[in-house]
mmCIF file of C-alpha atoms in Angstrom:
data_model
loop_
_atom_site.group_PDB
_atom_site.id
_atom_site.type_symbol
_atom_site.label_atom_id
_atom_site.label_comp_id
_atom_site.label_asym_id
_atom_site.label_seq_id
_atom_site.Cartn_x
_atom_site.Cartn_y
_atom_site.Cartn_z
ATOM 1 C CA MET A 1 91.545 33.682 56.562
ATOM 2 C CA HIS A 2 91.684 36.422 58.826
ATOM 3 C CA SER A 3 89.150 38.264 61.777
ATOM 4 C CA SER A 4 89.741 41.052 64.209
ATOM 5 C CA SER A 5 87.442 42.458 66.506
ATOM 6 C CA ASP A 6 85.015 44.883 66.169
ATOM 7 C CA PRO A 7 86.338 48.975 66.364
ATOM 8 C CA ALA A 8 82.452 49.353 68.264
ATOM 9 C CA ASP A 9 83.616 47.024 70.488
ATOM 10 C CA ARG A 10 86.829 48.568 70.801
ATOM 11 C CA GLN A 11 85.507 51.917 71.233
ATOM 12 C CA GLN A 12 83.608 50.750 74.080
ATOM 13 C CA ARG A 13 86.178 49.538 75.589
ATOM 14 C CA TYR A 14 87.828 52.570 75.905
ATOM 15 C CA ARG A 15 85.046 54.040 76.988
ATOM 16 C CA GLU A 16 85.235 52.033 80.219
ATOM 17 C CA VAL A 17 88.581 52.900 80.666
ATOM 18 C CA ARG A 18 88.178 56.130 80.578
ATOM 19 C CA LYS A 19 85.610 56.255 82.895
ATOM 20 C CA VAL A 20 87.239 54.122 85.484
ATOM 21 C CA THR A 21 90.471 56.152 85.133
ATOM 22 C CA LEU A 22 88.859 59.180 85.548
ATOM 23 C CA VAL A 23 86.932 58.186 88.795
ATOM 24 C CA GLY A 24 90.176 57.092 90.877
ATOM 25 C CA SER A 25 91.841 60.166 89.190
ATOM 26 C CA ALA A 26 89.199 62.751 91.043
ATOM 27 C CA VAL A 27 89.713 61.011 94.395
ATOM 28 C CA ASP A 28 93.554 60.918 93.920
ATOM 29 C CA PHE A 29 93.912 64.183 93.449
ATOM 30 C CA VAL A 30 91.292 65.291 96.406
ATOM 31 C CA LEU A 31 92.794 63.340 99.200
ATOM 32 C CA GLY A 32 96.184 64.054 97.500
ATOM 33 C CA VAL A 33 95.129 67.769 98.342
ATOM 34 C CA ALA A 34 93.383 67.137 101.923
ATOM 35 C CA LYS A 35 96.429 64.835 102.874
ATOM 36 C CA ILE A 36 99.403 68.010 102.541
ATOM 37 C CA VAL A 37 97.152 70.244 103.802
ATOM 38 C CA ILE A 38 96.343 68.347 106.556
ATOM 39 C CA GLY A 39 100.050 67.046 106.810
ATOM 40 C CA TRP A 40 101.175 70.753 106.842
ATOM 41 C CA PHE A 41 98.765 72.322 109.760
ATOM 42 C CA ALA A 42 99.370 68.646 112.166
ATOM 43 C CA ASN A 43 102.745 69.706 111.396
ATOM 44 C CA SER A 44 103.302 65.703 109.662
ATOM 45 C CA GLN A 45 106.358 64.883 107.578
ATOM 46 C CA ALA A 46 104.858 61.497 106.833
ATOM 47 C CA LEU A 47 100.824 62.552 106.097
ATOM 48 C CA ILE A 48 102.716 65.117 103.433
ATOM 49 C CA ALA A 49 104.255 62.046 101.545
ATOM 50 C CA ASP A 50 101.156 59.824 101.364
ATOM 51 C CA GLY A 51 99.558 63.436 100.058
ATOM 52 C CA ILE A 52 102.742 63.148 97.965
ATOM 53 C CA HIS A 53 102.547 59.513 96.625
ATOM 54 C CA SER A 54 98.618 60.028 95.677
ATOM 55 C CA LEU A 55 98.801 62.867 93.627
ATOM 56 C CA SER A 56 101.500 60.881 92.153
ATOM 57 C CA ASP A 57 98.126 58.626 91.222
ATOM 58 C CA LEU A 58 96.873 60.964 88.882
ATOM 59 C CA LEU A 59 100.152 61.221 86.429
ATOM 60 C CA THR A 60 98.926 56.749 86.741
ATOM 61 C CA GLY A 61 96.138 57.484 85.427
ATOM 62 C CA PHE A 62 97.723 60.215 82.494
ATOM 63 C CA ILE A 63 99.372 57.011 81.207
ATOM 64 C CA VAL A 64 96.281 55.222 81.982
ATOM 65 C CA LEU A 65 94.028 57.733 79.493
ATOM 66 C CA TYR A 66 97.243 57.978 77.279
ATOM 67 C CA ALA A 67 97.670 54.577 76.528
ATOM 68 C CA ALA A 68 93.900 53.206 76.178
ATOM 69 C CA LYS A 69 93.080 56.350 73.809
ATOM 70 C CA HIS A 70 95.779 54.970 71.231
ATOM 71 C CA SER A 71 95.929 51.478 71.960
ATOM 72 C CA HIS A 72 92.734 50.996 70.800
ATOM 73 C CA LYS A 73 92.694 52.516 67.540
ATOM 74 C CA SER A 74 91.589 50.104 64.635
ATOM 75 C CA ALA A 75 94.176 48.173 62.532
ATOM 76 C CA ASP A 76 95.684 50.068 59.489
ATOM 77 C CA GLU A 77 97.869 49.587 56.691
ATOM 78 C CA VAL A 78 101.124 50.150 59.644
ATOM 79 C CA HIS A 79 99.884 48.353 61.964
ATOM 80 C CA PRO A 80 97.565 45.719 60.720
ATOM 81 C CA TYR A 81 97.863 44.270 64.446
ATOM 82 C CA GLY A 82 96.226 47.395 65.528
ATOM 83 C CA TYR A 83 97.653 49.537 68.748
ATOM 84 C CA GLY A 84 97.013 47.237 71.458
ATOM 85 C CA ARG A 85 101.147 47.033 71.914
ATOM 86 C CA ILE A 86 100.436 50.658 73.460
ATOM 87 C CA GLU A 87 98.311 49.011 76.351
ATOM 88 C CA THR A 88 101.036 46.388 77.151
ATOM 89 C CA LEU A 89 103.900 48.915 77.456
ATOM 90 C CA ALA A 90 102.205 51.194 79.766
ATOM 91 C CA THR A 91 101.898 48.377 81.853
ATOM 92 C CA VAL A 92 105.445 48.502 81.732
ATOM 93 C CA SER A 93 105.776 51.242 82.745
ATOM 94 C CA LEU A 94 103.499 51.138 85.396
ATOM 95 C CA GLY A 95 104.543 47.966 87.100
ATOM 96 C CA ILE A 96 108.412 49.634 87.069
ATOM 97 C CA LEU A 97 106.753 52.790 89.036
ATOM 98 C CA LEU A 98 105.408 50.826 91.320
ATOM 99 C CA THR A 99 108.903 49.413 91.910
ATOM 100 C CA GLY A 100 110.116 52.842 92.492
ATOM 101 C CA VAL A 101 107.839 53.694 94.804
ATOM 102 C CA ALA A 102 108.621 50.617 96.516
ATOM 103 C CA ILE A 103 111.870 51.488 96.708
ATOM 104 C CA GLY A 104 111.495 55.312 97.914
ATOM 105 C CA ILE A 105 109.127 53.733 101.224
ATOM 106 C CA SER A 106 112.215 51.427 102.319
ATOM 107 C CA TYR A 107 114.589 54.213 101.839
ATOM 108 C CA GLU A 108 112.427 56.544 104.057
ATOM 109 C CA ALA A 109 111.573 53.982 106.125
ATOM 110 C CA ILE A 110 114.816 52.857 106.542
ATOM 111 C CA LYS A 111 116.367 56.228 106.909
ATOM 112 C CA ARG A 112 113.803 56.959 110.187
ATOM 113 C CA LEU A 113 114.947 53.650 111.268
ATOM 114 C CA ASN A 114 118.109 54.237 112.010
ATOM 115 C CA ASP A 115 117.049 58.022 112.740
ATOM 116 C CA PRO A 116 114.958 58.039 116.089
ATOM 117 C CA ALA A 117 115.125 61.811 116.309
ATOM 118 C CA VAL A 118 113.105 61.663 113.212
ATOM 119 C CA ALA A 119 109.529 61.721 114.411
ATOM 120 C CA MET A 120 106.116 62.665 113.542
ATOM 121 C CA ASP A 121 103.668 65.284 115.911
ATOM 122 C CA PHE A 122 99.999 63.257 114.945
ATOM 123 C CA THR A 123 96.870 64.497 115.557
ATOM 124 C CA LEU A 124 93.161 63.054 115.472
ATOM 125 C CA LEU A 125 92.312 64.775 111.707
ATOM 126 C CA ALA A 126 95.975 62.972 110.651
ATOM 127 C CA LEU A 127 94.709 60.249 112.192
ATOM 128 C CA LEU A 128 91.403 60.309 110.699
ATOM 129 C CA ILE A 129 92.012 61.600 106.932
ATOM 130 C CA ALA A 130 94.864 58.780 106.643
ATOM 131 C CA LEU A 131 92.063 56.702 107.581
ATOM 132 C CA LEU A 132 89.540 58.422 104.753
ATOM 133 C CA SER A 133 92.596 57.757 102.490
ATOM 134 C CA VAL A 134 92.876 53.979 103.292
ATOM 135 C CA ILE A 135 89.043 53.193 103.132
ATOM 136 C CA SER A 136 88.785 55.525 99.567
ATOM 137 C CA LYS A 137 92.174 53.761 98.342
ATOM 138 C CA GLU A 138 91.026 50.645 99.157
ATOM 139 C CA TRP A 139 87.463 51.255 97.175
ATOM 140 C CA ILE A 140 89.068 52.988 94.401
ATOM 141 C CA TYR A 141 91.240 48.822 93.978
ATOM 142 C CA ARG A 142 88.683 47.353 94.220
ATOM 143 C CA TYR A 143 86.135 49.373 91.760
ATOM 144 C CA THR A 144 89.404 49.305 88.946
ATOM 145 C CA MET A 145 90.342 45.684 89.637
ATOM 146 C CA SER A 146 86.759 45.177 89.210
ATOM 147 C CA ALA A 147 86.634 46.481 85.410
ATOM 148 C CA ALA A 148 90.265 45.429 84.418
ATOM 149 C CA GLN A 149 88.608 42.292 84.991
ATOM 150 C CA ARG A 150 85.662 42.476 83.638
ATOM 151 C CA LEU A 151 87.841 43.977 80.215
ATOM 152 C CA ARG A 152 90.661 41.946 80.687
ATOM 153 C CA SER A 153 93.013 44.342 81.021
ATOM 154 C CA ASP A 154 96.236 44.422 82.413
ATOM 155 C CA LEU A 155 96.635 48.279 82.562
ATOM 156 C CA LEU A 156 93.633 48.628 84.549
ATOM 157 C CA MET A 157 94.700 45.817 86.679
ATOM 158 C CA ALA A 158 98.065 47.668 87.213
ATOM 159 C CA SER A 159 96.513 50.985 87.702
ATOM 160 C CA ALA A 160 94.492 49.089 90.353
ATOM 161 C CA TRP A 161 97.297 48.043 92.201
ATOM 162 C CA HIS A 162 99.140 51.625 92.528
ATOM 163 C CA SER A 163 96.117 53.046 94.490
ATOM 164 C CA ARG A 164 96.202 50.057 96.636
ATOM 165 C CA SER A 165 99.832 50.880 97.306
ATOM 166 C CA ASP A 166 98.337 53.860 98.099
ATOM 167 C CA ALA A 167 96.649 52.419 100.147
ATOM 168 C CA PHE A 168 99.341 50.402 101.482
ATOM 169 C CA SER A 169 101.230 53.664 102.015
ATOM 170 C CA SER A 170 98.491 55.051 104.264
ATOM 171 C CA ILE A 171 98.620 52.478 106.564
ATOM 172 C CA VAL A 172 101.826 52.882 107.729
ATOM 173 C CA VAL A 173 100.785 56.307 107.847
ATOM 174 C CA LEU A 174 98.303 54.476 110.522
ATOM 175 C CA ILE A 175 100.588 52.406 111.934
ATOM 176 C CA GLY A 176 102.894 55.211 112.669
ATOM 177 C CA ILE A 177 100.350 57.080 115.028
ATOM 178 C CA SER A 178 99.956 53.746 116.873
ATOM 179 C CA GLY A 179 103.149 53.184 117.196
ATOM 180 C CA VAL A 180 104.401 56.616 118.737
ATOM 181 C CA MET A 181 100.746 56.359 121.097
ATOM 182 C CA LEU A 182 102.475 53.672 122.336
ATOM 183 C CA GLY A 183 106.069 54.521 122.635
ATOM 184 C CA TYR A 184 106.890 52.675 119.519
ATOM 185 C CA PRO A 185 108.139 54.650 116.981
ATOM 186 C CA TYR A 186 110.464 52.217 114.892
ATOM 187 C CA LEU A 187 106.771 50.481 114.236
ATOM 188 C CA ASP A 188 106.130 52.751 111.838
ATOM 189 C CA ALA A 189 109.402 51.767 109.771
ATOM 190 C CA VAL A 190 109.185 48.417 110.449
ATOM 191 C CA ALA A 191 106.145 48.374 108.844
ATOM 192 C CA ALA A 192 106.621 50.533 105.973
ATOM 193 C CA VAL A 193 109.347 48.418 104.497
ATOM 194 C CA ALA A 194 106.967 45.107 104.641
ATOM 195 C CA VAL A 195 104.497 46.562 102.756
ATOM 196 C CA ALA A 196 106.902 48.194 100.036
ATOM 197 C CA ALA A 197 108.435 44.740 99.778
ATOM 198 C CA MET A 198 104.586 43.622 98.730
ATOM 199 C CA ILE A 199 104.096 46.434 96.458
ATOM 200 C CA ALA A 200 107.899 46.084 94.603
ATOM 201 C CA LYS A 201 106.584 41.853 94.301
ATOM 202 C CA ILE A 202 103.602 43.658 92.745
ATOM 203 C CA GLY A 203 105.580 46.059 90.413
ATOM 204 C CA PHE A 204 107.429 42.935 89.570
ATOM 205 C CA GLY A 205 105.279 40.978 88.592
ATOM 206 C CA LEU A 206 103.333 43.830 86.619
ATOM 207 C CA VAL A 207 106.730 43.749 84.015
ATOM 208 C CA ARG A 208 107.263 40.747 83.825
ATOM 209 C CA SER A 209 104.026 39.230 82.607
ATOM 210 C CA SER A 210 103.924 41.941 80.531
ATOM 211 C CA THR A 211 107.847 41.591 78.735
ATOM 212 C CA LEU A 212 106.351 38.045 78.446
ATOM 213 C CA GLU A 213 103.527 39.620 76.383
ATOM 214 C CA LEU A 214 105.903 41.873 74.129
ATOM 215 C CA ILE A 215 107.428 38.739 73.256
ATOM 216 C CA ASP A 216 104.143 36.885 71.992
ATOM 217 C CA VAL A 217 105.135 33.957 75.043
ATOM 218 C CA ALA A 218 101.432 31.542 74.058
ATOM 219 C CA LEU A 219 98.173 31.735 76.087
ATOM 220 C CA ASP A 220 98.084 29.707 79.540
ATOM 221 C CA PRO A 221 97.871 26.148 78.484
ATOM 222 C CA GLU A 222 94.557 25.373 79.866
ATOM 223 C CA LYS A 223 93.006 28.583 77.492
ATOM 224 C CA VAL A 224 95.142 26.624 74.685
ATOM 225 C CA SER A 225 93.513 23.640 75.341
ATOM 226 C CA THR A 226 89.889 25.056 75.364
ATOM 227 C CA ILE A 227 90.668 26.551 72.272
ATOM 228 C CA ARG A 228 91.845 23.093 71.059
ATOM 229 C CA GLN A 229 88.070 21.332 72.343
ATOM 230 C CA HIS A 230 86.189 23.790 70.284
ATOM 231 C CA ILE A 231 88.581 23.750 66.547
ATOM 232 C CA HIS A 232 87.831 19.518 67.088
ATOM 233 C CA ALA A 233 83.931 20.635 67.702
ATOM 234 C CA VAL A 234 83.690 21.760 64.224
ATOM 235 C CA HIS A 235 82.185 19.369 61.385
ATOM 236 C CA GLY A 236 84.661 18.275 59.062
ATOM 237 C CA VAL A 237 87.751 19.304 60.842
ATOM 238 C CA ARG A 238 89.657 16.428 60.969
ATOM 239 C CA SER A 239 93.315 17.134 62.588
ATOM 240 C CA ILE A 240 94.719 20.380 64.066
ATOM 241 C CA HIS A 241 98.926 21.446 63.493
ATOM 242 C CA THR A 242 101.005 24.543 64.317
ATOM 243 C CA LEU A 243 97.821 25.868 67.133
ATOM 244 C CA ARG A 244 99.942 29.419 67.815
ATOM 245 C CA THR A 245 98.796 32.090 70.135
ATOM 246 C CA ARG A 246 99.581 35.079 71.647
ATOM 247 C CA LYS A 247 97.944 38.423 73.729
ATOM 248 C CA SER A 248 98.170 41.779 72.228
ATOM 249 C CA ALA A 249 96.011 44.250 75.526
ATOM 250 C CA GLY A 250 93.586 41.547 77.175
ATOM 251 C CA SER A 251 92.590 40.289 73.866
ATOM 252 C CA ALA A 252 94.375 36.554 72.139
ATOM 253 C CA PHE A 253 94.833 36.215 68.846
ATOM 254 C CA VAL A 254 95.089 32.311 67.643
ATOM 255 C CA ASP A 255 96.656 31.043 63.857
ATOM 256 C CA VAL A 256 96.075 27.386 62.988
ATOM 257 C CA HIS A 257 96.566 25.125 60.428
ATOM 258 C CA ILE A 258 93.286 22.879 60.102
ATOM 259 C CA GLN A 259 93.609 19.684 57.961
ATOM 260 C CA VAL A 260 90.195 18.513 55.986
ATOM 261 C CA ASP A 261 89.317 15.952 53.670
ATOM 262 C CA SER A 262 91.355 16.386 50.608
ATOM 263 C CA ARG A 263 88.910 15.529 48.056
ATOM 264 C CA LEU A 264 86.707 19.068 49.732
ATOM 265 C CA SER A 265 86.208 21.685 47.062
ATOM 266 C CA VAL A 266 87.988 25.227 47.916
ATOM 267 C CA SER A 267 84.476 26.618 48.923
ATOM 268 C CA GLU A 268 83.640 23.996 51.581
ATOM 269 C CA GLY A 269 86.934 23.847 52.664
ATOM 270 C CA HIS A 270 87.230 27.992 53.365
ATOM 271 C CA GLN A 271 83.706 26.712 55.045
ATOM 272 C CA ILE A 272 84.867 24.934 57.720
ATOM 273 C CA GLY A 273 87.875 26.572 58.368
ATOM 274 C CA ASP A 274 85.489 29.958 58.602
ATOM 275 C CA SER A 275 83.142 28.027 60.937
ATOM 276 C CA VAL A 276 86.130 26.898 62.774
ATOM 277 C CA ARG A 277 86.886 31.139 63.304
ATOM 278 C CA ARG A 278 83.193 31.742 63.628
ATOM 279 C CA ARG A 279 82.932 29.913 66.897
ATOM 280 C CA LEU A 280 86.467 30.566 68.312
ATOM 281 C CA LEU A 281 85.124 34.040 68.555
ATOM 282 C CA GLN A 282 81.682 33.061 69.505
ATOM 283 C CA HIS A 283 82.958 31.036 72.493
ATOM 284 C CA VAL A 284 86.780 32.020 74.395
ATOM 285 C CA GLU A 285 86.262 35.517 75.593
ATOM 286 C CA GLU A 286 89.701 36.611 74.976
ATOM 287 C CA VAL A 287 90.344 35.101 71.219
ATOM 288 C CA THR A 288 89.152 38.375 69.127
ATOM 289 C CA ASP A 289 91.312 37.476 65.818
ATOM 290 C CA VAL A 290 91.394 34.144 63.998
ATOM 291 C CA THR A 291 93.727 33.342 61.381
ATOM 292 C CA VAL A 292 92.030 29.556 60.009
ATOM 293 C CA HIS A 293 95.063 27.890 57.115
ATOM 294 C CA ILE A 294 93.589 25.372 55.301
ATOM 295 C CA ASP A 295 95.227 22.151 54.745
ATOM 296 C CA PRO A 296 94.891 18.888 52.886
ATOM 297 C CA GLU A 297 97.745 16.738 54.717
ATOM 298 C CA ASN A 298 99.548 17.568 57.581
ATOM 299 C CA ASP A 299 102.582 19.438 56.954
ATOM 300 C CA GLU A 300 103.467 20.033 59.746
ATOM 301 C CA THR A 301 106.918 19.279 59.596
ATOM 302 C CA GLY A 302 107.255 20.627 56.350
ATOM 303 C CA SER A 303 104.755 19.946 52.693
ATOM 304 C CA SER A 304 105.952 16.786 50.937
ATOM 305 C CA CYS A 305 104.802 18.148 47.506
ATOM 306 C CA ASN A 306 107.578 21.153 46.810
ATOM 307 C CA ASP A 307 108.909 19.623 44.698
ATOM 308 C CA LEU A 308 106.359 18.584 42.185
ATOM 309 C CA PRO A 309 106.125 20.429 39.040
ATOM 310 C CA SER A 310 102.827 23.646 38.751
ATOM 311 C CA ARG A 311 99.686 23.158 37.004
ATOM 312 C CA GLU A 312 101.058 24.563 33.555
ATOM 313 C CA GLU A 313 104.273 22.258 33.404
ATOM 314 C CA VAL A 314 101.671 19.301 33.932
ATOM 315 C CA ILE A 315 99.327 20.284 31.458
ATOM 316 C CA ALA A 316 102.255 21.363 29.187
ATOM 317 C CA GLU A 317 103.772 17.416 29.626
ATOM 318 C CA LEU A 318 100.562 16.013 29.645
ATOM 319 C CA LYS A 319 100.372 17.782 25.405
ATOM 320 C CA GLN A 320 103.687 16.736 24.357
ATOM 321 C CA ARG A 321 102.701 13.258 25.668
ATOM 322 C CA TRP A 322 99.579 12.609 23.858
ATOM 323 C CA PRO A 323 98.560 15.127 21.808
ATOM 324 C CA GLN A 324 94.497 14.241 20.715
ATOM 325 C CA LEU A 325 94.566 15.930 24.850
ATOM 326 C CA PRO A 326 91.063 17.711 23.277
ATOM 327 C CA VAL A 327 91.439 21.830 24.568
ATOM 328 C CA ALA A 328 88.634 22.141 27.093
ATOM 329 C CA SER A 329 89.822 18.866 29.165
ATOM 330 C CA VAL A 330 92.774 21.503 29.855
ATOM 331 C CA GLU A 331 89.994 23.654 32.008
ATOM 332 C CA ALA A 332 88.288 20.473 34.574
ATOM 333 C CA MET A 333 91.309 18.923 34.567
ATOM 334 C CA THR A 334 91.559 18.655 38.710
ATOM 335 C CA LEU A 335 95.385 18.152 40.377
ATOM 336 C CA HIS A 336 95.515 16.844 43.799
ATOM 337 C CA TYR A 337 98.955 17.658 45.621
ATOM 338 C CA LEU A 338 99.268 15.118 48.149
ATOM 339 C CA SER A 339 101.697 12.597 49.777
ATOM 340 C CA GLY A 340 104.593 13.697 47.557
ATOM 341 C CA ALA A 341 102.614 12.704 44.150
ATOM 342 C CA ILE A 342 100.174 14.370 41.988
ATOM 343 C CA ASP A 343 96.079 12.223 41.672
ATOM 344 C CA VAL A 344 95.025 14.071 38.569
ATOM 345 C CA GLU A 345 90.512 14.525 37.711
ATOM 346 C CA LEU A 346 90.449 14.670 33.904
ATOM 347 C CA ASP A 347 86.221 15.150 32.669
ATOM 348 C CA LEU A 348 86.575 15.387 28.702
ATOM 349 C CA PRO A 349 83.336 15.914 26.904
ATOM 350 C CA ILE A 350 81.506 13.094 24.981
ATOM 351 C CA GLU A 351 81.719 14.665 22.299
ATOM 352 C CA ILE A 352 85.139 13.539 21.234
ATOM 353 C CA LEU A 353 83.622 9.963 20.897
ATOM 354 C CA ARG A 354 81.993 7.870 17.894
ATOM 355 C CA SER A 355 81.790 4.809 19.778
ATOM 356 C CA THR A 356 82.835 2.675 23.070
ATOM 357 C CA ASP A 357 85.665 1.338 21.661
ATOM 358 C CA GLU A 358 87.329 4.266 20.860
ATOM 359 C CA ALA A 359 87.064 5.722 24.399
ATOM 360 C CA LYS A 360 89.214 2.828 25.635
ATOM 361 C CA TYR A 361 91.255 3.212 23.696
ATOM 362 C CA LEU A 362 91.291 7.383 24.552
ATOM 363 C CA VAL A 363 91.869 6.184 27.808
ATOM 364 C CA GLN A 364 94.581 3.405 27.400
ATOM 365 C CA GLU A 365 96.445 5.815 25.481
ATOM 366 C CA LEU A 366 96.172 8.701 27.917
ATOM 367 C CA LYS A 367 96.944 6.072 31.306
ATOM 368 C CA GLN A 368 100.074 4.822 29.369
ATOM 369 C CA ALA A 369 101.386 8.907 28.621
ATOM 370 C CA ILE A 370 100.791 9.213 32.503
ATOM 371 C CA SER A 371 102.659 6.471 33.300
ATOM 372 C CA ALA A 372 105.689 8.473 31.935
ATOM 373 C CA LEU A 373 105.498 10.745 34.197
ATOM 374 C CA PRO A 374 107.148 9.821 37.714
ATOM 375 C CA TYR A 375 105.119 12.415 39.806
ATOM 376 C CA ILE A 376 101.319 11.122 39.204
ATOM 377 C CA ASN A 377 99.725 8.852 41.242
ATOM 378 C CA ALA A 378 96.766 8.461 39.783
ATOM 379 C CA ILE A 379 94.521 9.682 37.218
ATOM 380 C CA GLN A 380 90.405 9.653 36.949
ATOM 381 C CA VAL A 381 88.708 10.359 33.376
ATOM 382 C CA ARG A 382 85.622 11.026 33.129
ATOM 383 C CA PHE A 383 83.059 12.125 30.157
ATOM 384 C CA LYS A 384 80.874 14.410 30.299
ATOM 385 C CA VAL A 385 77.231 15.630 28.569
#
């Protein structure tokens, strides 16, 4: 029993990711060009470098758009679980990119710290554009992060942090300006190293979390506990075992075995499993795919019925030991494979009986035949009109 997310929902999610990314990319382009132009006129190497950093966010936007477009494709025969892992791979790439940005900022900062002659000529215009950059990039960060949390997208979250890293680099420029004005030019380098460490930590965290997702790490214990509670709340579920969860691009997949009454019909067992599936999809926001396996007993440590004969073999032995077995009763035979043995329910047509004594004789004869089969635990005979 299997379920997956609605294609319409995936398309809506892609449209929201695209909107957020395009808005951020437009701001990045305007800021990047403005910083480079004003930095060139103001003779500010730091502002020019900051402008190049802003333009590098356009690459981030391209990665996000590409991953979002392809990761939201519907599942097919080649990728039965969908393309969500493309988004996960893109998140790893952005985490590595953030770490690279941090290393670059640290390198330039240490170089300036070791070479006091590398000075920056700031103007009021350079100060204003740096301040505007901080405000704009912080706004992009909050706008993108809000969408990332709403859509449960690690990819957008990585993009948001990349935007904030640009805001951090602009703060470094502002600190450098203040340091130059106050006669402490080394403050620029010290602040840059501190900011770079923060960016590297964020990048490493994104790489780590997305890598864990690629190797199918389970959801958080709290979320798994919530899933268990919802499954137990479904009437007819006796117990749960072999509950497995995994994350894929903001969605969660659940695979669970539930134990039901061993005497239920196949259709009723299926109905209980379908109720479990619907409840998880409705009440656990992350869950978009559920597979439910119905068990008549707990087989978590292995099935106790692996060595038992098939239905055809059981019928063949019964016919051999009880030649009078009516052909019509074969189709009405129900077998219950439980606890390493078989319980048999046999419905016989009442037309084969001529008297009560004959009924007793048939049942006794059948029980004698059954007793010779060691794998039969019990038998129930019913005569039906």
